[in-house]
Short mmCIF file of N, CA, C and O in Angstrom, two decimals:
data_model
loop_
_atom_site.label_atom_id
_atom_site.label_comp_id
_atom_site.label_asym_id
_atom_site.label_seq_id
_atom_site.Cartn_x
_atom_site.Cartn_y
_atom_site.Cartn_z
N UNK A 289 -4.25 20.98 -2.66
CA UNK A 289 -4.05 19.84 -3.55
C UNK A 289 -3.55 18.64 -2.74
O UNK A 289 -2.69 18.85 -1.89
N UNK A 290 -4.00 17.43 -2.93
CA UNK A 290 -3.41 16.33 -2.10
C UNK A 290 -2.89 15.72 -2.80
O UNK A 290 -3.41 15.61 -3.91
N UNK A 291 -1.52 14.97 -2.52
CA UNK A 291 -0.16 14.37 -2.73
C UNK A 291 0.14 13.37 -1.63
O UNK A 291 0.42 13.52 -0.44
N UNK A 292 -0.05 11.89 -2.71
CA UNK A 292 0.43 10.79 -1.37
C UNK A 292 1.45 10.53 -2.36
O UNK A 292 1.44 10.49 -3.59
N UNK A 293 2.63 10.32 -1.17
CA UNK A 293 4.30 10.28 -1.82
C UNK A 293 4.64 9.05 -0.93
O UNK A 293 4.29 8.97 0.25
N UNK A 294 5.53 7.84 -1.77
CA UNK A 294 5.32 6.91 -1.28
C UNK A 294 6.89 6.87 -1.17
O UNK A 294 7.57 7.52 -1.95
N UNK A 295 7.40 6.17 -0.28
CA UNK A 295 9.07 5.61 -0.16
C UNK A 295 9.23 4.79 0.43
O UNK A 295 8.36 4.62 1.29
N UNK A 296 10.20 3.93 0.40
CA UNK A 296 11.23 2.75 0.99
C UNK A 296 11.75 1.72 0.33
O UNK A 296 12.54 0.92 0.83
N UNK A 297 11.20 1.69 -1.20
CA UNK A 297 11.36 0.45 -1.85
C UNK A 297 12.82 0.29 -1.84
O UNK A 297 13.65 0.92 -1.17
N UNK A 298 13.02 -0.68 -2.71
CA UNK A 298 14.87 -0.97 -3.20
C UNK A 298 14.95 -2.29 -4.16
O UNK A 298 14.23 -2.76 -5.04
N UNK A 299 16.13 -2.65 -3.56
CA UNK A 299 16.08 -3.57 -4.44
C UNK A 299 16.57 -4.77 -3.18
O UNK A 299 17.70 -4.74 -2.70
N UNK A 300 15.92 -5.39 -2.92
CA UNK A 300 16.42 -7.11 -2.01
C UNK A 300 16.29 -8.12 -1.80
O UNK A 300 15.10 -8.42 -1.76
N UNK A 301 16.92 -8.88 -1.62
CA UNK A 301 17.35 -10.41 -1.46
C UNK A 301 16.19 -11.19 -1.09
O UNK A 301 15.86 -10.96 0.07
N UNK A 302 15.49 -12.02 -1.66
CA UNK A 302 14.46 -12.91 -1.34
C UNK A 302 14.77 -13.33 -0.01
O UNK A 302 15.85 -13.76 0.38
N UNK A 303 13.40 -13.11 0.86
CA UNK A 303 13.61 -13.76 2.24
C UNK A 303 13.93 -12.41 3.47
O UNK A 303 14.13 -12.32 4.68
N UNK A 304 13.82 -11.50 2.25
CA UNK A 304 14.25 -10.19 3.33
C UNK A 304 13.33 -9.64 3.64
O UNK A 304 12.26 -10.07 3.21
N UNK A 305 13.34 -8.43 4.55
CA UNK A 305 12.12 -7.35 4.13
C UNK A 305 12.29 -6.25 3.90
O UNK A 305 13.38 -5.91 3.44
N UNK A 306 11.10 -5.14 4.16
CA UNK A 306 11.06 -3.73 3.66
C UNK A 306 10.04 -3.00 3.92
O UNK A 306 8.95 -3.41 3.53
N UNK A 307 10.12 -1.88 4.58
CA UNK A 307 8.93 -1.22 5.01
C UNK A 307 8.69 0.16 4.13
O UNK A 307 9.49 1.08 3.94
N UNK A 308 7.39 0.00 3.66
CA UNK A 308 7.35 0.91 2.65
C UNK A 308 6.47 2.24 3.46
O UNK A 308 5.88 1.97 4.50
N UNK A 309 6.42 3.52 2.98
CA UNK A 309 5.65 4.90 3.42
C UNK A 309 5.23 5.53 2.84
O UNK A 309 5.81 6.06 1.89
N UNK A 310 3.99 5.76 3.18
CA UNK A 310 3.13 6.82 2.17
C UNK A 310 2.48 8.04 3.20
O UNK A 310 1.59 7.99 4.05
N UNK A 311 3.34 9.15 2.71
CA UNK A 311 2.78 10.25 3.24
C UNK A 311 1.75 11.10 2.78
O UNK A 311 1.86 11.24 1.56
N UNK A 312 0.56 11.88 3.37
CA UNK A 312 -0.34 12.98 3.03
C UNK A 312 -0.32 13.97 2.84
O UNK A 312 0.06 14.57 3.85
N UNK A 313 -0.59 14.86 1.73
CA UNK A 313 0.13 16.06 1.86
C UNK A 313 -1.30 16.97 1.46
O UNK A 313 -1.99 16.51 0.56
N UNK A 314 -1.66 18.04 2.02
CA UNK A 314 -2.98 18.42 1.50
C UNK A 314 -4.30 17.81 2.41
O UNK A 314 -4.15 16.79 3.08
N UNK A 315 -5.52 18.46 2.36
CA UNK A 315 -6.80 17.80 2.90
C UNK A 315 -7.57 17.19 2.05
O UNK A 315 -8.18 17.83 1.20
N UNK A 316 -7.67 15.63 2.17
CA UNK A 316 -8.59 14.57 1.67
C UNK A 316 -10.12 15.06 2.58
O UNK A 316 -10.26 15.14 3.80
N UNK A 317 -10.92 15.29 1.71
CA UNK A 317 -12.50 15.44 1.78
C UNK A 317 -12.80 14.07 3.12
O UNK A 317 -12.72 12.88 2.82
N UNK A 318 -13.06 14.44 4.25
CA UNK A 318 -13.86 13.17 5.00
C UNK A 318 -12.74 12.21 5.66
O UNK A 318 -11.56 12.55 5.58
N UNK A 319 -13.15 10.93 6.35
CA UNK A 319 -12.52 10.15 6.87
C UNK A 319 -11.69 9.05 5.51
O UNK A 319 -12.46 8.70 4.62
N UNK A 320 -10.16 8.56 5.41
CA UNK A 320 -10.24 7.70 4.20
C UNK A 320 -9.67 6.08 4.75
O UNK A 320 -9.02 5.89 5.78
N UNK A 321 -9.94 5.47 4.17
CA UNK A 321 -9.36 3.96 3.94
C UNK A 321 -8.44 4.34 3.28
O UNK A 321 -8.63 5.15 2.37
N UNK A 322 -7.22 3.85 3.56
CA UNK A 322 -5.29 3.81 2.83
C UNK A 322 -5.19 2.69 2.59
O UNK A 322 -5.78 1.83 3.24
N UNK A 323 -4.29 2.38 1.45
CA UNK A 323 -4.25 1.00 1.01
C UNK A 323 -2.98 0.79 0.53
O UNK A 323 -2.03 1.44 0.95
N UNK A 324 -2.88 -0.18 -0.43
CA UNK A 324 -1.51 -0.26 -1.38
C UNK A 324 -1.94 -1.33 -2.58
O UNK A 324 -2.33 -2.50 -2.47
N UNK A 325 -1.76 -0.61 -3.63
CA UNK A 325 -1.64 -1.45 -4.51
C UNK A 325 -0.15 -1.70 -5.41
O UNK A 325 0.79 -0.93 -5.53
N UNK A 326 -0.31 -2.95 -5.93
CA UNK A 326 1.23 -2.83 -6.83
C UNK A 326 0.79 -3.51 -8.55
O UNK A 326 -0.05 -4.31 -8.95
N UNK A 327 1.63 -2.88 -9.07
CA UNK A 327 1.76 -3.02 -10.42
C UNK A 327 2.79 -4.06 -10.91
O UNK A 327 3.82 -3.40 -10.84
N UNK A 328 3.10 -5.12 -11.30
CA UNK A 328 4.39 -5.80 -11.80
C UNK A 328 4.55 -5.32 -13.68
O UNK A 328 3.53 -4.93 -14.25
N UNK A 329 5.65 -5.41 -14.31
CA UNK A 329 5.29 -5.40 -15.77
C UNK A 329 4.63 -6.47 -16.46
O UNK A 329 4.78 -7.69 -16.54
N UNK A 330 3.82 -5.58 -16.96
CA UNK A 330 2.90 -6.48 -17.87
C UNK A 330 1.58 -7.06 -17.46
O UNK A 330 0.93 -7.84 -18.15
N UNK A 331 1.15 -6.48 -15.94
CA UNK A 331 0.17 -6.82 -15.25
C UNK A 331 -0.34 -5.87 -15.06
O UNK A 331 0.25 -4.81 -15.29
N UNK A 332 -1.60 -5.90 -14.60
CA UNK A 332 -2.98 -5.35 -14.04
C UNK A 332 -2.23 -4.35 -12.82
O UNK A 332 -1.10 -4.17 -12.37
N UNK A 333 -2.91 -4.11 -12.73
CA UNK A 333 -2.85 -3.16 -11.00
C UNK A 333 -3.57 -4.24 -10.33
O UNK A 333 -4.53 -4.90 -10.73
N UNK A 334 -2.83 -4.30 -9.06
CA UNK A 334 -2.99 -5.49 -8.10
C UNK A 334 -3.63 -5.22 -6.53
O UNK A 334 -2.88 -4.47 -5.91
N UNK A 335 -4.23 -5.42 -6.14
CA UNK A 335 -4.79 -5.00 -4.61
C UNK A 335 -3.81 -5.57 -3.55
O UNK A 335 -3.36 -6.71 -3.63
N UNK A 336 -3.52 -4.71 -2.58
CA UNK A 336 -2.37 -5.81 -1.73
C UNK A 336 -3.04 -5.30 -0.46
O UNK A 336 -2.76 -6.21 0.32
N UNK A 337 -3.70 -4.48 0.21
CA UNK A 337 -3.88 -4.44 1.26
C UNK A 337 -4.39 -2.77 2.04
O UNK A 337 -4.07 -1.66 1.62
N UNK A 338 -4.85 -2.94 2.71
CA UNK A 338 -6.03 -1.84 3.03
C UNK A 338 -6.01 -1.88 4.50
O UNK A 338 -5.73 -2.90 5.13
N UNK A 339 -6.35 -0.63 5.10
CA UNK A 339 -7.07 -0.42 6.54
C UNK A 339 -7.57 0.71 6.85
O UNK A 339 -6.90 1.73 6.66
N UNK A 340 -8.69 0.75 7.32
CA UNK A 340 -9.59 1.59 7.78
C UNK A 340 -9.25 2.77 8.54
O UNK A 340 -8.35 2.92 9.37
N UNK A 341 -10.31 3.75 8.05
CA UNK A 341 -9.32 4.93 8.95
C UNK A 341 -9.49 4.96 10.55
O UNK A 341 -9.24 6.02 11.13
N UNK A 342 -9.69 4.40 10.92
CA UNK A 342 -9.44 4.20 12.02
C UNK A 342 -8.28 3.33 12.93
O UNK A 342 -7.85 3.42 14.07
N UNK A 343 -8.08 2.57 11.95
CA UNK A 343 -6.56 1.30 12.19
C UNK A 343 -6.77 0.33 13.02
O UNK A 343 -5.88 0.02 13.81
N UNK A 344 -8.15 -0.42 13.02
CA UNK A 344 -8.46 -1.81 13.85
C UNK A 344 -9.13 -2.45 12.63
O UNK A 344 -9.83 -3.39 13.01
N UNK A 345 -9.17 -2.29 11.32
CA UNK A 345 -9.64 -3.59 10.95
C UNK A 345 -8.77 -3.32 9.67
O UNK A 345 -8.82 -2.20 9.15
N UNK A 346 -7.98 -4.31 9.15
CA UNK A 346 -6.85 -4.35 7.52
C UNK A 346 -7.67 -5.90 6.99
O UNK A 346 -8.29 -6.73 7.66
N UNK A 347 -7.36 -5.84 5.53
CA UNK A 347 -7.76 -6.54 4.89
C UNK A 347 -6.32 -6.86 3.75
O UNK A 347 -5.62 -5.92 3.38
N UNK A 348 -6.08 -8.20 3.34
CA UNK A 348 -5.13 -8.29 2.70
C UNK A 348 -5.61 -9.27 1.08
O UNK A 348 -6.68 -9.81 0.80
N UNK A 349 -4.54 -9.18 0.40
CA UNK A 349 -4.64 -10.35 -0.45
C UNK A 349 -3.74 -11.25 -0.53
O UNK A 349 -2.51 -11.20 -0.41
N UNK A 350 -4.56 -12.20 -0.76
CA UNK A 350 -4.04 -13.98 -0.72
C UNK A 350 -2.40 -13.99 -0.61
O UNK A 350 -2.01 -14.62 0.38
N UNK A 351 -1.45 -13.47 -1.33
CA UNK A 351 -0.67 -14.07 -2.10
C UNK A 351 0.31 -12.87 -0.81
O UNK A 351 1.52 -12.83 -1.03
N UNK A 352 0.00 -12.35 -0.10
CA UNK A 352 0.65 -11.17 0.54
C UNK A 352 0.18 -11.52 2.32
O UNK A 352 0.77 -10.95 3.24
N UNK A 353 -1.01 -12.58 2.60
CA UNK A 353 -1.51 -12.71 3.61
C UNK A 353 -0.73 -13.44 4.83
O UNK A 353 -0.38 -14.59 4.58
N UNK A 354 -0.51 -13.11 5.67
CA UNK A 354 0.78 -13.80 6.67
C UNK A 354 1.94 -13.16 6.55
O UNK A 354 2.66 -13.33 7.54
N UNK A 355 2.39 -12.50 5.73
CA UNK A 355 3.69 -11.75 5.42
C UNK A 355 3.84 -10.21 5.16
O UNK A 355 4.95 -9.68 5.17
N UNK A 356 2.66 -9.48 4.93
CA UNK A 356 2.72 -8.15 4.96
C UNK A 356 2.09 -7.45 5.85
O UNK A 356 0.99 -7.98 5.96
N UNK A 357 2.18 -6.43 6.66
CA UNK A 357 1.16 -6.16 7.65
C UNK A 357 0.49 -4.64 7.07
O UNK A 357 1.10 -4.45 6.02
N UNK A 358 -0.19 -3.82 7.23
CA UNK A 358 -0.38 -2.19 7.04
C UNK A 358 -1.04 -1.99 8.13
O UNK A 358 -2.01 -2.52 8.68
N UNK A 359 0.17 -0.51 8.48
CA UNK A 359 -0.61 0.36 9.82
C UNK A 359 -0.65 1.63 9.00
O UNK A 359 -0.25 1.96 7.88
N UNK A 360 -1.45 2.36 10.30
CA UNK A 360 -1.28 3.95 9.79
C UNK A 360 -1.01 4.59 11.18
O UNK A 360 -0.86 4.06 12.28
N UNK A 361 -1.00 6.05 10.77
CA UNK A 361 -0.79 6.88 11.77
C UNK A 361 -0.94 8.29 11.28
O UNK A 361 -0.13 9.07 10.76
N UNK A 362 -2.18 8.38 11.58
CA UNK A 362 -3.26 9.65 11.15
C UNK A 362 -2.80 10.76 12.13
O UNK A 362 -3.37 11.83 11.89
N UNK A 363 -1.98 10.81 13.08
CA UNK A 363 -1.97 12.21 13.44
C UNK A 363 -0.44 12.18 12.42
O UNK A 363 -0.10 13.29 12.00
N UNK A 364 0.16 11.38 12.16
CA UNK A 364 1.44 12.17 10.55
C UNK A 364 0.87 12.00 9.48
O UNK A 364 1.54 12.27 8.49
N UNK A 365 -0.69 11.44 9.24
CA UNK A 365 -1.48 11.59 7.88
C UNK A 365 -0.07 10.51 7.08
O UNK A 365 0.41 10.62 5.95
N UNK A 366 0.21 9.71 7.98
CA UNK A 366 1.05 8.11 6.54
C UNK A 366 0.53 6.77 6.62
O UNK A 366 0.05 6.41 7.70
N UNK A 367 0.54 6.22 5.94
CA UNK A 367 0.59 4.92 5.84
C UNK A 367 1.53 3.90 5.88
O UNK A 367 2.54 4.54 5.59
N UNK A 368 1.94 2.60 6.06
CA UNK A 368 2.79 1.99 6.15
C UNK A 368 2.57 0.63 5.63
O UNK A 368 1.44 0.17 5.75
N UNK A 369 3.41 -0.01 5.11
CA UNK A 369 3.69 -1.31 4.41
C UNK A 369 4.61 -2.41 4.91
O UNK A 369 5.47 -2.78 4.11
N UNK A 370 4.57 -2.88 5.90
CA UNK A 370 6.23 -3.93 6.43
C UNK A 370 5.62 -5.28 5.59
O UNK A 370 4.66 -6.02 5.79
N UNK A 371 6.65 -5.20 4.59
CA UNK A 371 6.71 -6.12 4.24
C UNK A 371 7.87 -7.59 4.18
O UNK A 371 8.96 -7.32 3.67
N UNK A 372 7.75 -8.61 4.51
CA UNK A 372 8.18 -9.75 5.06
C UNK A 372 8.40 -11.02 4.36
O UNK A 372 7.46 -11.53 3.76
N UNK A 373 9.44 -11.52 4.39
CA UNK A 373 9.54 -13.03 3.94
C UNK A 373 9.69 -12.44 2.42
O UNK A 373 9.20 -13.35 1.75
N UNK A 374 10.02 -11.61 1.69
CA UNK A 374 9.88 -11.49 0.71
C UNK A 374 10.38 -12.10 -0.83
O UNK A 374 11.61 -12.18 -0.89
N UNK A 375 9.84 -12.43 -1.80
CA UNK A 375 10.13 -13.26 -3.01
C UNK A 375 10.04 -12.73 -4.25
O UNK A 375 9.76 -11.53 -4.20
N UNK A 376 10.18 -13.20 -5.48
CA UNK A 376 10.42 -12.15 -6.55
C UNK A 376 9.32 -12.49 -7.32
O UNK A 376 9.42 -12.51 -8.55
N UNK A 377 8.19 -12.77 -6.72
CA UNK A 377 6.87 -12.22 -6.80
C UNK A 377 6.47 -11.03 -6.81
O UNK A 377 5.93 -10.35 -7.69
N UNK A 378 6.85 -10.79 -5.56
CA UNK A 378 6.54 -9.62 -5.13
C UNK A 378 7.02 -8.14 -5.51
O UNK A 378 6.83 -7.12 -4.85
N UNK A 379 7.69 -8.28 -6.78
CA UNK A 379 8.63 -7.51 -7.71
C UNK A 379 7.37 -6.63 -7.81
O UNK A 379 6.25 -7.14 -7.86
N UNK A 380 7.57 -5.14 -7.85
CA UNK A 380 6.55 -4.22 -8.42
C UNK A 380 6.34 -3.49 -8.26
O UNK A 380 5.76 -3.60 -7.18
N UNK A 381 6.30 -1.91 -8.70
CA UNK A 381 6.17 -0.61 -8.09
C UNK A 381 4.62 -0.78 -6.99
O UNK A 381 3.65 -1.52 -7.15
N UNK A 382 4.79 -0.10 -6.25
CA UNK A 382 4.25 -0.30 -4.99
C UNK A 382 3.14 1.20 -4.88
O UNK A 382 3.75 2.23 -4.57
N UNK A 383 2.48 1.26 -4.98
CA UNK A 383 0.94 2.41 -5.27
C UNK A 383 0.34 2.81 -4.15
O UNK A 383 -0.35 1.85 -3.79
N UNK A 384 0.21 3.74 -3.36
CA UNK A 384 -0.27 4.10 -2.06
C UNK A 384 -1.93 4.70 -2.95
O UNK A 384 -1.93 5.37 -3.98
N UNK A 385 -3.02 4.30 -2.31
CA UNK A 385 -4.26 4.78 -2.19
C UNK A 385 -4.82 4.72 -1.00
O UNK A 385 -4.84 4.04 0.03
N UNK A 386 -5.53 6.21 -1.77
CA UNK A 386 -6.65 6.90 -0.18
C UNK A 386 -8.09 6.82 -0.59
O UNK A 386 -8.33 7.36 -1.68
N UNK A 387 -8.97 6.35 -0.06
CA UNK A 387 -10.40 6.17 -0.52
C UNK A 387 -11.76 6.12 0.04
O UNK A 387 -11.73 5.54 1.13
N UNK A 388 -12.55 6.38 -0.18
CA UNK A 388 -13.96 6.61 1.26
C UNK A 388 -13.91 5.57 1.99
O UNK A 388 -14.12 5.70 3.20
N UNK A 389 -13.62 4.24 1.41
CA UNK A 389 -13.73 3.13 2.62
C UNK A 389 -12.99 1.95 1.91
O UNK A 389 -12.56 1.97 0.76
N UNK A 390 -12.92 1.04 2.71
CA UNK A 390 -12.44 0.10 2.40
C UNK A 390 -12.98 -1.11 1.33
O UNK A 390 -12.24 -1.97 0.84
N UNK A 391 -14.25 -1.00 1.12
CA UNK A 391 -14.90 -1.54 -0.22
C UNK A 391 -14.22 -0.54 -1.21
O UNK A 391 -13.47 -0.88 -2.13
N UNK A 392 -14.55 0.70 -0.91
CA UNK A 392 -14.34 1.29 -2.78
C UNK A 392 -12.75 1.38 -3.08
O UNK A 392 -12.25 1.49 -4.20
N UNK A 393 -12.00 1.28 -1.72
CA UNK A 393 -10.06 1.01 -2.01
C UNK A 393 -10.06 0.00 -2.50
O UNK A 393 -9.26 0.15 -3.42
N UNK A 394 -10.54 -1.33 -2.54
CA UNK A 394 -10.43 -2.39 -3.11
C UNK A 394 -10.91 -3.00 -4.28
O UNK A 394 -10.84 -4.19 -4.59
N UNK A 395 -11.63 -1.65 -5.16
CA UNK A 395 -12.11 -1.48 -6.46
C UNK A 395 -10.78 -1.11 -6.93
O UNK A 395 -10.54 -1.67 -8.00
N UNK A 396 -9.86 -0.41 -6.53
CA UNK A 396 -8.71 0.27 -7.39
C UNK A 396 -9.49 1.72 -8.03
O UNK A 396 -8.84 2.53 -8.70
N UNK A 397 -10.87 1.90 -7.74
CA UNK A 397 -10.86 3.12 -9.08
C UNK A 397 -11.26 4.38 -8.54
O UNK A 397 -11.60 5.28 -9.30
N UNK A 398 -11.25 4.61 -6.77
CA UNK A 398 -11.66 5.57 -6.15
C UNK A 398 -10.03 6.14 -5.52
O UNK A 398 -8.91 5.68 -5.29
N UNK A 399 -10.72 7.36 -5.43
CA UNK A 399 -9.46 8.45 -4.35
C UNK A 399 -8.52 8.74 -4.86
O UNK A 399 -8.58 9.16 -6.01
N UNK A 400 -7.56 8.66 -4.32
CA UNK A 400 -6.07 10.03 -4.60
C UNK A 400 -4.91 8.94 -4.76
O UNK A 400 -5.17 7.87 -4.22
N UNK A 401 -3.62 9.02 -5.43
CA UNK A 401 -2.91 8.15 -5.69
C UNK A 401 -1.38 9.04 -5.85
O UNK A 401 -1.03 10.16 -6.23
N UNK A 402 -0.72 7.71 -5.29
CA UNK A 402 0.76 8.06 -5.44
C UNK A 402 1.50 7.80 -6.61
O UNK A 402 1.21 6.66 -6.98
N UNK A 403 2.41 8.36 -7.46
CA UNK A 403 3.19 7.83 -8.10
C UNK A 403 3.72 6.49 -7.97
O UNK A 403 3.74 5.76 -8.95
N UNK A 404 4.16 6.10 -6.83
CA UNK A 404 4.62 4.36 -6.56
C UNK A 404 6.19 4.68 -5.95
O UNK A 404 6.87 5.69 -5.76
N UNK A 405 6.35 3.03 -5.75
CA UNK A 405 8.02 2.69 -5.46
C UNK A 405 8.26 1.43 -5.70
O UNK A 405 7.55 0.47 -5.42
N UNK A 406 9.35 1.45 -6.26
CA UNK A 406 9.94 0.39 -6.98
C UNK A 406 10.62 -0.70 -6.17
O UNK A 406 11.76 -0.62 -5.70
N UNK A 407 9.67 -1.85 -6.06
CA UNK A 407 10.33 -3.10 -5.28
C UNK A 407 11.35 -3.96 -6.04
O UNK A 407 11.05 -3.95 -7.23
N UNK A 408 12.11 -4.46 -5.87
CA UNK A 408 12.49 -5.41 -6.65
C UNK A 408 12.99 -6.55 -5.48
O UNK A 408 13.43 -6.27 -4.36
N UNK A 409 12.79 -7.85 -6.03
CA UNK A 409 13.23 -8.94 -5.15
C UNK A 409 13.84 -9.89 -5.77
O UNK A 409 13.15 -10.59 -6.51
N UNK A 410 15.34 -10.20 -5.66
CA UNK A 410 16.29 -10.78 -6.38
C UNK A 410 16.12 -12.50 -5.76
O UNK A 410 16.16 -12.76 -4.55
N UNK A 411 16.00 -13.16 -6.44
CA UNK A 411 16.16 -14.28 -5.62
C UNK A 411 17.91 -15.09 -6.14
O UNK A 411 18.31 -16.11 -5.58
#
């Protein structure tokens, strides 16, 4: 059974940061694209950022671009989130996805999913 378990959120000070983790637990079918999406209340599920399983090409969104980075590191099967400069935008449980590639991670509706972690950013 596969289980991506995500941690680091909290709660902090606008302007700070936070590096978030999503671990693998179990065998995902094939090579995957890891991503992150976040949820705020009362919103959509949000795309924030993706990279290939291989870890030379990430893709971000607008509002996260210049300030968040994602690596991985496939021989511990995690993902990673440093996130930067942060604002209370950016308030929102935080969603680790695994997916055939990096087009269908950025649909939101393919692969395996984490429960989340809870950002909060106080300004």
């Amino acid at each position: 059974q596969v289980q991506l378990v995500e941690s680091g959120g909290g709660l902090v000070q606008a302007g700070n940061s936070l590096r978030l983790s999503c671990e693998v637990s179990g065998l995902i079918p094939g090579p995957s694209a890891m991503g992150w999406f976040r949820q705020a209340p009362g919103k959509a599920n949000e795309f924030v950022a993706g990279i290939n399983w291989s870890g030379d090409h990430a893709i971000y969104s607008d509002p996260v671009k210049g300030r968040f980075s994602i690596s991985r590191d496939n021989a511990k099967d995690a993902v990673y989130l440093q996130m930067n400069d942060l604002n209370p935008d950016d308030t929102a449980v935080y969603l680790c996805n695994a997916a055939p590639s990096l087009d269908k991670l950025r649909t939101g509706i393919y692969g395996y999913w984490g429960r989340g972690t809870q950002v909060t950013v106080s300004s």
